[in-house]
Amino acid sequence: MRRRGLLVTLGAGFAALVPPAFAFAPFETYPVGAEGQAVAIADVTGDKHNDVLMTDQTRLFVFRANANGKLAKPVVYPTAGPGSNEWNGDLAVADLNGDGRLDAAVADKAGVQIFLQRGGRFAAPKTIALPFIGASIAAADVDGDRRPDLVVSGRSDQDSSIVGLYLLSNRRSGWHLQKLDARWFSSIRLVDITGDGKLDIVPLPPGNVVPPSVRLYLGNGRGGFTQRDLQVGTENTDAPAALVAGDVTGDRRNDLVFVNEANKPWSHLAVMSGGPGGDFAAPKVYPSLDMASAVAVADLNGDHRNDVVVLHGFKKLGVYYQSKDGTLAAEQLTDLPYSTRYDPNGVAVGKIGPGAHPDVAIADNGYTKGLVVVRQP
C-alpha cells in the first residue's frame, strides 16, 4: 500500500494566505554504486516522456521513464574520467545541433563532453577541450542566434592558478571559445535577472568569500557580459552553499535565492528580491533546518507561484511554499535517505510520469550512491 511521506513544519504557524501543500510519496532509490554529482529531468530518448539523467565523476546515467513514470535500469555512458577536483560532473540538457532532439553536455576532466541524441540513445561523445577540469556547466542561447550556447567553469587539479569561466558559442562552424573571467564556480545558472529580456550568468563561488558575495555577469544578448559584484551577507556563515534565481516574491522579477551550509542558529534560506535594472534588495532570511547544500525553484502545487526546494544533509528535503503576499511560508520537511551533503547541482524538479505536479530528482552521494526520486500526486 502506498502511503504519503510525513511532513513536519518549522517556524511559526501558517497564515490564511499560505497555499495548500502537497504530501510527497515515500522516496524511491536507484543505486548505481557511485556518488551522484548532478541531475536533470528531460526527454532524451525521444518518446515524449521525461527521463532522468545523473552523473558521477566518470559516467552519465540515463534512467528512461515509461508513460507511467517508471524508471528503467540506467543506460550508462562513460565520460572522460575523474580528477582530484570533487566538483566535476555537472551536466546541461539542450538541443545542441538543431535537430529537434535534446542532447547532453557534461563537464568533466577533459573539459566538456557533448552527447548527441540518435535514435533514442546518445552517440559517442565529442570533446570540447578546455585548459582545466570542467566543474559546472549551463546551456541556453546567450548571443541571440537561436542556438543554445554553453557556459562552463572549472579549474586545474595540478595548478591552482589555472581557472576560468568560458562562453562556448554554438556557431554553424563549430564551438567558439571565449574566456569571460579568470575565476571558477561550482554551479552556473543562466537567467534574466535584470528584466531586459537578455540572459545573465548567475554563478556560485566555491567556498567562503569574505565578505560573502557573488559575481554576476549581465548579458547584452550578443554574447557580451558586464561584471557586477554583489555582497550577499556580512558574516562567514552567510556564504551561499547553493544559489539559484527565480521569481519567489510574485512580482514577475527574478530574485536570488540561496542557502548556507550551517547549523542552527545560523542556518537559513535567503531571498534577495530583484528590482529594476538588476538591483537587489537586502537578503530576507527565512529559518531553515541544518546543513542545506542544494536548492531549486519551481511551482510545486500548481498555484502559479514559484516555491523553493532545499536539500539538507542528514535525511531531509525541505519545501518553502510561496504565499499570496509574495513571502515564503515556514519550511516543511519530508524524509530522504541518509546523506551528509549534496552537490549544489544535485537537485532537479520536473514531471516524471503522469502526475499533476512536478517531482524531485536527487543525485545522492551518501549511502544510496545513486538516484533518489521523490514524487508528488
Short mmCIF file of C-alpha atoms in Angstrom, two decimals, residues 193-195 216 218 228 230 251 253-256 272-282:
data_model
loop_
_atom_site.label_atom_id
_atom_site.label_comp_id
_atom_site.label_asym_id
_atom_site.label_seq_id
_atom_site.Cartn_x
_atom_site.Cartn_y
_atom_site.Cartn_z
CA ILE A 193 17.98 38.92 -13.64
CA THR A 194 17.81 42.48 -14.98
CA GLY A 195 14.41 42.24 -16.67
CA LEU A 216 27.05 38.37 -11.68
CA LEU A 218 24.99 40.76 -17.06
CA ARG A 228 28.78 43.11 -11.21
CA LEU A 230 27.09 41.83 -5.19
CA ASP A 251 6.38 40.43 -8.77
CA ARG A 253 11.11 39.75 -11.43
CA ASN A 254 13.71 37.08 -10.80
CA ASP A 255 15.18 37.00 -7.31
CA LEU A 256 18.38 35.47 -5.95
CA MET A 272 17.27 38.93 -2.41
CA SER A 273 14.30 40.41 -4.26
CA GLY A 274 15.07 41.58 -7.76
CA GLY A 275 14.39 45.16 -8.76
CA PRO A 276 14.55 47.25 -11.94
CA GLY A 277 17.83 47.09 -13.83
CA GLY A 278 19.26 44.21 -11.81
CA ASP A 279 19.21 45.87 -8.41
CA PHE A 280 18.55 43.61 -5.44
CA ALA A 281 17.09 44.23 -2.01
CA ALA A 282 18.93 43.19 1.13
#
